[in-house]
PDB file of C-alpha atoms in Angstrom:
ATOM      1  CA  MET A 221      79.594 -65.704 -57.982  1.00 82.00           C
ATOM      2  CA  VAL A 222      80.297 -62.385 -59.698  1.00 88.00           C
ATOM      3  CA  ILE A 223      82.335 -59.653 -57.978  1.00 89.00           C
ATOM      4  CA  LEU A 224      80.988 -56.200 -58.860  1.00 92.00           C
ATOM      5  CA  GLU A 225      82.742 -52.877 -58.438  1.00 92.00           C
ATOM      6  CA  LEU A 226      80.530 -50.130 -57.012  1.00 92.00           C
ATOM      7  CA  ASP A 227      79.751 -48.566 -60.394  1.00 95.00           C
ATOM      8  CA  ALA A 228      78.803 -51.955 -61.868  1.00 96.00           C
ATOM      9  CA  PHE A 229      76.563 -52.650 -58.875  1.00 94.00           C
ATOM     10  CA  ILE A 230      74.789 -49.310 -59.388  1.00 93.00           C
ATOM     11  CA  ARG A 231      74.177 -50.097 -63.061  1.00 95.00           C
ATOM     12  CA  THR A 232      72.952 -53.600 -62.208  1.00 94.00           C
ATOM     13  CA  VAL A 233      70.340 -52.528 -59.684  1.00 93.00           C
ATOM     14  CA  GLY A 234      69.476 -49.497 -61.844  1.00 92.00           C
ATOM     15  CA  VAL A 235      68.412 -51.621 -64.778  1.00 94.00           C
ATOM     16  CA  ASN A 236      66.203 -53.585 -62.361  1.00 90.00           C
ATOM     17  CA  GLN A 237      64.737 -50.544 -60.618  1.00 88.00           C
ATOM     18  CA  LYS A 238      61.151 -51.567 -61.360  1.00 89.00           C
ATOM     19  CA  THR A 239      61.625 -54.657 -59.206  1.00 90.00           C
ATOM     20  CA  PRO A 240      61.222 -53.927 -55.471  1.00 89.00           C
ATOM     21  CA  HIS A 241      64.414 -54.742 -53.577  1.00 93.00           C
ATOM     22  CA  ASN A 242      65.031 -55.596 -49.939  1.00 95.00           C
ATOM     23  CA  PHE A 243      67.923 -54.742 -47.630  1.00 97.00           C
ATOM     24  CA  PHE A 244      69.537 -56.770 -44.866  1.00 96.00           C
ATOM     25  CA  LEU A 245      71.413 -54.530 -42.410  1.00 95.00           C
ATOM     26  CA  GLY A 246      74.102 -55.432 -39.904  1.00 91.00           C
ATOM     27  CA  ALA A 247      75.732 -53.466 -37.122  1.00 88.00           C
ATOM     28  CA  GLY A 248      78.188 -51.838 -39.525  1.00 90.00           C
ATOM     29  CA  VAL A 249      75.535 -49.578 -41.028  1.00 93.00           C
ATOM     30  CA  SER A 250      74.810 -47.920 -37.658  1.00 92.00           C
ATOM     31  CA  VAL A 251      78.358 -46.912 -36.724  1.00 92.00           C
ATOM     32  CA  THR A 252      78.050 -43.530 -38.462  1.00 92.00           C
ATOM     33  CA  SER A 253      74.781 -42.971 -36.579  1.00 94.00           C
ATOM     34  CA  GLY A 254      76.674 -43.010 -33.287  1.00 91.00           C
ATOM     35  CA  LEU A 255      76.397 -46.666 -32.316  1.00 92.00           C
ATOM     36  CA  PRO A 256      79.429 -48.829 -31.456  1.00 91.00           C
ATOM     37  CA  ALA A 257      80.541 -51.621 -33.741  1.00 88.00           C
ATOM     38  CA  VAL A 258      80.219 -55.224 -32.563  1.00 87.00           C
ATOM     39  CA  GLY A 259      83.935 -55.445 -31.810  1.00 90.00           C
ATOM     40  CA  THR A 260      83.787 -52.262 -29.728  1.00 93.00           C
ATOM     41  CA  LEU A 261      80.921 -53.678 -27.675  1.00 93.00           C
ATOM     42  CA  VAL A 262      82.899 -56.836 -26.943  1.00 95.00           C
ATOM     43  CA  TRP A 263      85.823 -54.793 -25.620  1.00 97.00           C
ATOM     44  CA  GLU A 264      83.465 -52.683 -23.525  1.00 97.00           C
ATOM     45  CA  TRP A 265      82.029 -55.808 -21.877  1.00 97.00           C
ATOM     46  CA  LYS A 266      85.535 -57.120 -21.276  1.00 98.00           C
ATOM     47  CA  ARG A 267      86.490 -53.848 -19.603  1.00 98.00           C
ATOM     48  CA  ARG A 268      83.422 -53.840 -17.384  1.00 98.00           C
ATOM     49  CA  ILE A 269      84.092 -57.423 -16.265  1.00 98.00           C
ATOM     50  CA  PHE A 270      87.751 -56.621 -15.594  1.00 98.00           C
ATOM     51  CA  LEU A 271      87.102 -53.396 -13.658  1.00 98.00           C
ATOM     52  CA  SER A 272      84.424 -54.966 -11.476  1.00 97.00           C
ATOM     53  CA  ASN A 273      87.089 -57.509 -10.480  1.00 97.00           C
ATOM     54  CA  ASN A 274      89.849 -54.889 -10.194  1.00 97.00           C
ATOM     55  CA  PRO A 275      88.346 -51.697  -8.698  1.00 96.00           C
ATOM     56  CA  GLY A 276      90.543 -48.621  -8.664  1.00 96.00           C
ATOM     57  CA  LEU A 277      92.054 -49.144 -12.135  1.00 97.00           C
ATOM     58  CA  GLU A 278      89.384 -47.216 -14.044  1.00 96.00           C
ATOM     59  CA  ASP A 279      91.714 -44.406 -15.168  1.00 96.00           C
ATOM     60  CA  GLN A 280      94.247 -46.851 -16.601  1.00 96.00           C
ATOM     61  CA  PHE A 281      91.609 -48.467 -18.816  1.00 97.00           C
ATOM     62  CA  SER A 282      89.611 -45.407 -19.840  1.00 95.00           C
ATOM     63  CA  GLU A 283      90.634 -45.434 -23.535  1.00 95.00           C
ATOM     64  CA  LEU A 284      89.699 -48.736 -25.144  1.00 95.00           C
ATOM     65  CA  SER A 285      90.996 -47.789 -28.583  1.00 92.00           C
ATOM     66  CA  LEU A 286      94.618 -47.978 -27.387  1.00 96.00           C
ATOM     67  CA  PRO A 287      96.309 -51.300 -28.319  1.00 96.00           C
ATOM     68  CA  LYS A 288      98.168 -51.434 -24.997  1.00 96.00           C
ATOM     69  CA  VAL A 289      94.913 -51.172 -23.060  1.00 97.00           C
ATOM     70  CA  ARG A 290      93.369 -54.013 -25.062  1.00 97.00           C
ATOM     71  CA  GLU A 291      96.503 -56.139 -24.654  1.00 97.00           C
ATOM     72  CA  ARG A 292      96.395 -55.750 -20.862  1.00 97.00           C
ATOM     73  CA  LEU A 293      92.698 -56.587 -20.773  1.00 97.00           C
ATOM     74  CA  GLN A 294      93.110 -59.650 -22.957  1.00 97.00           C
ATOM     75  CA  LYS A 295      96.088 -60.889 -20.930  1.00 97.00           C
ATOM     76  CA  TRP A 296      93.939 -60.812 -17.788  1.00 98.00           C
ATOM     77  CA  PHE A 297      91.344 -63.073 -19.458  1.00 97.00           C
ATOM     78  CA  ASP A 298      93.943 -65.326 -21.072  1.00 97.00           C
ATOM     79  CA  ASP A 299      95.770 -65.847 -17.772  1.00 97.00           C
ATOM     80  CA  ARG A 300      92.584 -67.111 -16.160  1.00 95.00           C
ATOM     81  CA  GLY A 301      91.622 -69.416 -19.001  1.00 94.00           C
ATOM     82  CA  GLY A 302      88.197 -70.645 -20.009  1.00 94.00           C
ATOM     83  CA  TYR A 303      87.347 -67.591 -22.116  1.00 96.00           C
ATOM     84  CA  PRO A 304      86.819 -67.557 -25.905  1.00 95.00           C
ATOM     85  CA  ALA A 305      89.850 -66.899 -28.090  1.00 94.00           C
ATOM     86  CA  ILE A 306      90.274 -63.254 -29.042  1.00 95.00           C
ATOM     87  CA  ASP A 307      88.279 -62.259 -32.147  1.00 90.00           C
ATOM     88  CA  SER A 308      86.462 -65.609 -32.231  1.00 89.00           C
ATOM     89  CA  PRO A 309      82.761 -65.628 -33.301  1.00 81.00           C
ATOM     90  CA  GLU A 310      81.785 -66.796 -29.786  1.00 86.00           C
ATOM     91  CA  GLU A 311      83.030 -63.639 -28.063  1.00 92.00           C
ATOM     92  CA  TYR A 312      79.903 -61.522 -28.584  1.00 88.00           C
ATOM     93  CA  SER A 313      77.401 -63.983 -27.123  1.00 87.00           C
ATOM     94  CA  TYR A 314      79.785 -65.104 -24.383  1.00 91.00           C
ATOM     95  CA  TYR A 315      80.775 -61.700 -23.047  1.00 94.00           C
ATOM     96  CA  ILE A 316      77.332 -60.056 -23.114  1.00 91.00           C
ATOM     97  CA  GLU A 317      75.972 -62.916 -21.030  1.00 91.00           C
ATOM     98  CA  LYS A 318      79.047 -62.989 -18.778  1.00 95.00           C
ATOM     99  CA  CYS A 319      78.784 -59.242 -18.246  1.00 96.00           C
ATOM    100  CA  TYR A 320      75.001 -59.206 -17.754  1.00 95.00           C
ATOM    101  CA  PRO A 321      73.629 -62.682 -16.943  1.00 93.00           C
ATOM    102  CA  ILE A 322      70.100 -61.324 -16.399  1.00 91.00           C
ATOM    103  CA  LYS A 323      68.104 -60.681 -19.578  1.00 86.00           C
ATOM    104  CA  GLU A 324      66.558 -57.448 -18.294  1.00 88.00           C
ATOM    105  CA  SER A 325      70.038 -56.062 -17.604  1.00 92.00           C
ATOM    106  CA  ARG A 326      70.992 -56.726 -21.216  1.00 90.00           C
ATOM    107  CA  ARG A 327      67.883 -54.905 -22.395  1.00 86.00           C
ATOM    108  CA  ILE A 328      68.740 -51.885 -20.245  1.00 91.00           C
ATOM    109  CA  PHE A 329      72.315 -51.865 -21.538  1.00 92.00           C
ATOM    110  CA  PHE A 330      71.164 -51.678 -25.163  1.00 89.00           C
ATOM    111  CA  GLU A 331      68.510 -49.120 -24.353  1.00 87.00           C
ATOM    112  CA  GLU A 332      71.169 -46.835 -22.897  1.00 90.00           C
ATOM    113  CA  THR A 333      73.519 -47.532 -25.804  1.00 89.00           C
ATOM    114  CA  VAL A 334      71.052 -46.515 -28.542  1.00 87.00           C
ATOM    115  CA  ARG A 335      69.467 -43.566 -26.758  1.00 87.00           C
ATOM    116  CA  SER A 336      71.785 -40.978 -28.285  1.00 82.00           C
ATOM    117  CA  ALA A 337      71.881 -42.487 -31.775  1.00 88.00           C
ATOM    118  CA  SER A 338      70.809 -40.239 -34.629  1.00 91.00           C
ATOM    119  CA  PRO A 339      70.111 -41.695 -38.115  1.00 93.00           C
ATOM    120  CA  PHE A 340      72.901 -40.785 -40.505  1.00 93.00           C
ATOM    121  CA  ILE A 341      72.626 -40.260 -44.256  1.00 95.00           C
ATOM    122  CA  GLY A 342      72.521 -43.965 -45.136  1.00 94.00           C
ATOM    123  CA  TYR A 343      69.224 -44.470 -43.322  1.00 95.00           C
ATOM    124  CA  LYS A 344      67.804 -41.399 -45.033  1.00 96.00           C
ATOM    125  CA  LEU A 345      68.813 -42.787 -48.413  1.00 95.00           C
ATOM    126  CA  LEU A 346      67.005 -46.024 -47.559  1.00 95.00           C
ATOM    127  CA  CYS A 347      63.811 -44.083 -46.953  1.00 96.00           C
ATOM    128  CA  LEU A 348      64.240 -42.164 -50.205  1.00 96.00           C
ATOM    129  CA  LEU A 349      64.521 -45.519 -51.980  1.00 96.00           C
ATOM    130  CA  ALA A 350      61.329 -46.594 -50.227  1.00 96.00           C
ATOM    131  CA  GLU A 351      59.565 -43.421 -51.396  1.00 95.00           C
ATOM    132  CA  ALA A 352      60.646 -44.284 -54.952  1.00 94.00           C
ATOM    133  CA  ASP A 353      59.249 -47.808 -54.460  1.00 94.00           C
ATOM    134  CA  PHE A 354      62.670 -49.362 -55.015  1.00 94.00           C
ATOM    135  CA  LEU A 355      62.759 -50.669 -51.457  1.00 94.00           C
ATOM    136  CA  ARG A 356      59.924 -52.559 -49.749  1.00 91.00           C
ATOM    137  CA  SER A 357      61.567 -54.131 -46.685  1.00 94.00           C
ATOM    138  CA  ALA A 358      64.601 -53.763 -44.424  1.00 96.00           C
ATOM    139  CA  TRP A 359      65.635 -56.689 -42.219  1.00 94.00           C
ATOM    140  CA  THR A 360      68.218 -56.154 -39.516  1.00 92.00           C
ATOM    141  CA  THR A 361      70.088 -57.858 -36.707  1.00 87.00           C
ATOM    142  CA  ASN A 362      70.345 -54.472 -34.950  1.00 87.00           C
ATOM    143  CA  PHE A 363      68.495 -53.336 -31.838  1.00 83.00           C
ATOM    144  CA  ASP A 364      68.408 -49.612 -32.604  1.00 88.00           C
ATOM    145  CA  GLY A 365      65.109 -49.116 -34.466  1.00 88.00           C
ATOM    146  CA  LEU A 366      66.799 -46.550 -36.727  1.00 92.00           C
ATOM    147  CA  VAL A 367      64.956 -47.609 -39.890  1.00 94.00           C
ATOM    148  CA  ALA A 368      61.550 -46.906 -38.358  1.00 90.00           C
ATOM    149  CA  LYS A 369      62.807 -43.739 -36.633  1.00 91.00           C
ATOM    150  CA  THR A 370      64.081 -42.364 -39.958  1.00 95.00           C
ATOM    151  CA  ALA A 371      60.946 -43.322 -41.885  1.00 94.00           C
ATOM    152  CA  ALA A 372      58.884 -41.027 -39.650  1.00 92.00           C
ATOM    153  CA  GLY A 373      60.380 -38.043 -41.488  1.00 93.00           C
ATOM    154  CA  PHE A 374      59.544 -39.334 -44.972  1.00 95.00           C
ATOM    155  CA  ARG A 375      56.450 -40.129 -46.993  1.00 95.00           C
ATOM    156  CA  VAL A 376      56.735 -43.742 -45.972  1.00 94.00           C
ATOM    157  CA  THR A 377      54.617 -45.787 -43.593  1.00 93.00           C
ATOM    158  CA  SER A 378      56.855 -47.964 -41.452  1.00 90.00           C
ATOM    159  CA  LEU A 379      55.509 -51.421 -40.620  1.00 90.00           C
ATOM    160  CA  GLU A 380      57.592 -52.595 -37.665  1.00 89.00           C
ATOM    161  CA  VAL A 381      57.937 -56.320 -37.078  1.00 86.00           C
ATOM    162  CA  GLY A 382      59.594 -57.838 -34.048  1.00 75.00           C
ATOM    163  CA  ILE A 383      59.340 -60.927 -31.934  1.00 67.00           C
ATOM    164  CA  ASP A 384      56.046 -59.709 -30.467  1.00 67.00           C
ATOM    165  CA  SER A 385      54.423 -58.723 -33.792  1.00 67.00           C
ATOM    166  CA  GLN A 386      55.335 -61.489 -36.208  1.00 66.00           C
ATOM    167  CA  ASN A 387      51.802 -61.641 -37.586  1.00 67.00           C
ATOM    168  CA  ARG A 388      52.537 -58.527 -39.654  1.00 69.00           C
ATOM    169  CA  LEU A 389      54.747 -60.596 -41.927  1.00 74.00           C
ATOM    170  CA  GLY A 390      51.625 -62.139 -43.428  1.00 68.00           C
ATOM    171  CA  SER A 391      50.835 -59.035 -45.513  1.00 72.00           C
ATOM    172  CA  ALA A 392      53.281 -57.950 -48.195  1.00 78.00           C
ATOM    173  CA  PRO A 393      54.148 -54.220 -48.010  1.00 85.00           C
ATOM    174  CA  GLN A 394      52.596 -52.058 -50.704  1.00 87.00           C
ATOM    175  CA  LYS A 395      53.871 -48.920 -52.435  1.00 88.00           C
ATOM    176  CA  GLY A 396      54.548 -46.260 -49.792  1.00 89.00           C
ATOM    177  CA  GLN A 397      55.103 -48.845 -47.061  1.00 92.00           C
ATOM    178  CA  LEU A 398      58.406 -50.037 -45.600  1.00 94.00           C
ATOM    179  CA  LEU A 399      58.530 -53.292 -43.682  1.00 93.00           C
ATOM    180  CA  SER A 400      61.125 -53.020 -40.903  1.00 92.00           C
ATOM    181  CA  VAL A 401      61.976 -56.379 -39.341  1.00 91.00           C
ATOM    182  CA  SER A 402      64.127 -56.779 -36.204  1.00 87.00           C
ATOM    183  CA  MET A 403      65.549 -60.287 -36.431  1.00 82.00           C
ATOM    184  CA  HIS A 404      66.852 -60.375 -32.860  1.00 76.00           C
ATOM    185  CA  GLY A 405      64.186 -58.384 -31.098  1.00 64.00           C
ATOM    186  CA  ASP A 406      64.411 -54.781 -30.052  1.00 61.00           C
ATOM    187  CA  TYR A 407      65.768 -53.032 -26.979  1.00 58.00           C
ATOM    188  CA  ARG A 408      62.257 -51.733 -26.263  1.00 55.00           C
ATOM    189  CA  TYR A 409      60.924 -55.210 -25.615  1.00 51.00           C
ATOM    190  CA  ASP A 410      61.611 -57.799 -22.940  1.00 52.00           C
ATOM    191  CA  LEU A 411      62.357 -60.636 -25.367  1.00 56.00           C
ATOM    192  CA  LEU A 412      65.590 -59.131 -26.612  1.00 61.00           C
ATOM    193  CA  LYS A 413      67.952 -61.756 -28.049  1.00 69.00           C
ATOM    194  CA  ASN A 414      71.669 -61.569 -27.384  1.00 69.00           C
ATOM    195  CA  THR A 415      73.080 -64.882 -26.221  1.00 72.00           C
ATOM    196  CA  GLU A 416      74.036 -67.866 -28.355  1.00 67.00           C
ATOM    197  CA  GLN A 417      71.152 -69.947 -27.025  1.00 68.00           C
ATOM    198  CA  GLU A 418      68.653 -67.157 -27.663  1.00 61.00           C
ATOM    199  CA  LEU A 419      69.965 -66.569 -31.184  1.00 57.00           C
ATOM    200  CA  GLN A 420      69.609 -70.259 -31.961  1.00 57.00           C
ATOM    201  CA  GLU A 421      65.928 -70.073 -30.962  1.00 58.00           C
ATOM    202  CA  GLN A 422      65.080 -67.690 -33.784  1.00 54.00           C
ATOM    203  CA  GLU A 423      61.312 -67.416 -34.216  1.00 64.00           C
ATOM    204  CA  LYS A 424      60.113 -69.717 -36.973  1.00 73.00           C
ATOM    205  CA  SER A 425      57.737 -67.200 -38.529  1.00 77.00           C
ATOM    206  CA  ILE A 426      60.426 -64.527 -38.938  1.00 82.00           C
ATOM    207  CA  ARG A 427      62.825 -67.105 -40.340  1.00 84.00           C
ATOM    208  CA  SER A 428      60.176 -68.400 -42.757  1.00 85.00           C
ATOM    209  CA  GLY A 429      59.294 -64.864 -43.777  1.00 87.00           C
ATOM    210  CA  LEU A 430      62.915 -64.004 -44.562  1.00 90.00           C
ATOM    211  CA  ILE A 431      63.307 -67.187 -46.628  1.00 90.00           C
ATOM    212  CA  SER A 432      60.160 -66.377 -48.574  1.00 89.00           C
ATOM    213  CA  TYR A 433      61.356 -62.854 -49.402  1.00 89.00           C
ATOM    214  CA  MET A 434      64.838 -64.041 -50.363  1.00 91.00           C
ATOM    215  CA  ARG A 435      63.506 -66.700 -52.719  1.00 89.00           C
ATOM    216  CA  SER A 436      61.308 -64.271 -54.619  1.00 88.00           C
ATOM    217  CA  GLN A 437      62.985 -60.831 -54.522  1.00 90.00           C
ATOM    218  CA  PRO A 438      66.495 -59.321 -54.715  1.00 94.00           C
ATOM    219  CA  PHE A 439      68.335 -58.737 -51.417  1.00 95.00           C
ATOM    220  CA  VAL A 440      71.159 -56.284 -50.713  1.00 96.00           C
ATOM    221  CA  VAL A 441      73.258 -57.045 -47.614  1.00 96.00           C
ATOM    222  CA  CYS A 442      75.088 -54.101 -46.006  1.00 95.00           C
ATOM    223  CA  GLY A 443      77.252 -53.805 -42.909  1.00 92.00           C
ATOM    224  CA  TYR A 444      76.865 -57.445 -41.929  1.00 91.00           C
ATOM    225  CA  SER A 445      79.722 -59.875 -41.282  1.00 87.00           C
ATOM    226  CA  GLY A 446      77.654 -63.056 -41.142  1.00 87.00           C
ATOM    227  CA  ARG A 447      78.445 -63.540 -37.456  1.00 81.00           C
ATOM    228  CA  ASP A 448      75.091 -65.062 -36.405  1.00 81.00           C
ATOM    229  CA  LYS A 449      74.806 -68.766 -37.148  1.00 82.00           C
ATOM    230  CA  SER A 450      71.001 -68.706 -36.948  1.00 81.00           C
ATOM    231  CA  VAL A 451      70.813 -65.978 -39.592  1.00 86.00           C
ATOM    232  CA  MET A 452      73.418 -67.570 -41.857  1.00 90.00           C
ATOM    233  CA  ASP A 453      71.581 -70.899 -41.648  1.00 89.00           C
ATOM    234  CA  THR A 454      68.482 -69.039 -42.834  1.00 90.00           C
ATOM    235  CA  PHE A 455      70.401 -67.533 -45.766  1.00 92.00           C
ATOM    236  CA  GLN A 456      71.744 -70.967 -46.632  1.00 92.00           C
ATOM    237  CA  GLU A 457      68.281 -72.517 -46.605  1.00 91.00           C
ATOM    238  CA  ALA A 458      66.805 -69.708 -48.694  1.00 92.00           C
ATOM    239  CA  TYR A 459      69.406 -69.817 -51.447  1.00 91.00           C
ATOM    240  CA  SER A 460      69.590 -73.601 -51.591  1.00 88.00           C
ATOM    241  CA  GLN A 461      66.077 -73.595 -53.059  1.00 81.00           C
ATOM    242  CA  GLN A 462      64.879 -72.611 -56.498  1.00 78.00           C
ATOM    243  CA  GLY A 463      63.754 -69.015 -56.801  1.00 73.00           C
ATOM    244  CA  ALA A 464      64.202 -65.690 -58.582  1.00 63.00           C
ATOM    245  CA  GLY A 465      65.845 -63.829 -55.716  1.00 82.00           C
ATOM    246  CA  ALA A 466      69.316 -62.372 -56.329  1.00 91.00           C
ATOM    247  CA  LEU A 467      71.796 -61.736 -53.497  1.00 94.00           C
ATOM    248  CA  TYR A 468      74.139 -58.726 -53.438  1.00 95.00           C
ATOM    249  CA  TRP A 469      76.573 -58.832 -50.508  1.00 95.00           C
ATOM    250  CA  CYS A 470      78.290 -55.463 -50.055  1.00 94.00           C
ATOM    251  CA  GLY A 471      81.662 -55.183 -48.355  1.00 88.00           C
ATOM    252  CA  TYR A 472      84.942 -53.268 -48.171  1.00 81.00           C
ATOM    253  CA  GLY A 473      88.217 -54.503 -49.611  1.00 78.00           C
ATOM    254  CA  ASP A 474      88.969 -57.884 -51.119  1.00 79.00           C
ATOM    255  CA  GLU A 475      88.763 -60.071 -48.019  1.00 83.00           C
ATOM    256  CA  ILE A 476      85.520 -62.065 -47.722  1.00 87.00           C
ATOM    257  CA  PRO A 477      84.669 -63.812 -44.421  1.00 85.00           C
ATOM    258  CA  PRO A 478      84.822 -67.611 -44.915  1.00 87.00           C
ATOM    259  CA  ASN A 479      81.181 -68.197 -43.957  1.00 86.00           C
ATOM    260  CA  VAL A 480      80.028 -65.498 -46.376  1.00 90.00           C
ATOM    261  CA  LEU A 481      82.188 -66.925 -49.162  1.00 89.00           C
ATOM    262  CA  GLU A 482      80.745 -70.376 -48.507  1.00 88.00           C
ATOM    263  CA  LEU A 483      77.228 -68.954 -48.842  1.00 89.00           C
ATOM    264  CA  ILE A 484      77.699 -66.994 -52.053  1.00 85.00           C
ATOM    265  CA  GLU A 485      79.617 -69.836 -53.718  1.00 82.00           C
ATOM    266  CA  TYR A 486      76.943 -72.379 -52.688  1.00 71.00           C
TER     267      TYR A 486
END
């Protein structure tokens, strides 16, 4: 493992600019485009569960960013018991399913959440990299479709791949094409994946496709915490095999999540 400062990372990928790279995007890259972070979503689901059990308290819990509001919400769950520990990896899958047990309701929730999102500069830079043939594919755990939406304004043909169009993985993208793969489905489709059980049933062809790309080409990970076990298992399998693919995991600060550290030190 080598830790690179930003300027060293730029020089490293710059000297390899003739080799097409691939990006893996997590929820963190969409925050500046108007979408909530994973942690914010969890608190929103907690609030909705609490208020549906305690009608009339809406005004007292209107501002989720306040520590006191979050403390009161968490105390309500803790007092009842049986809920995941605060900030545990299980919270996301648990609370989305607890809040909306029906799959179609979860799809509608995400559809409403992403409706007002507008691609920020990072997505535009991705498409500029695709125009320069530095980037050939973008894989994401997100449901927002922002890569494909942004590509429509550039000289790039977006090849969208989701759980209903996995056959498109069979053809490698060429110059001027950008493969955009939704690992967990897309809010536009019925087979959206949110719960722990659904995430564990990751489609084999998408998983195999990601492993194939990782073994043969460089990958840059941005805005991803490594929260999904199914995805991290795929990373682990890919980089436990011989291949020429390099992995660059981008993050802020010096703290590395334990599961990410385990992967990059493997």
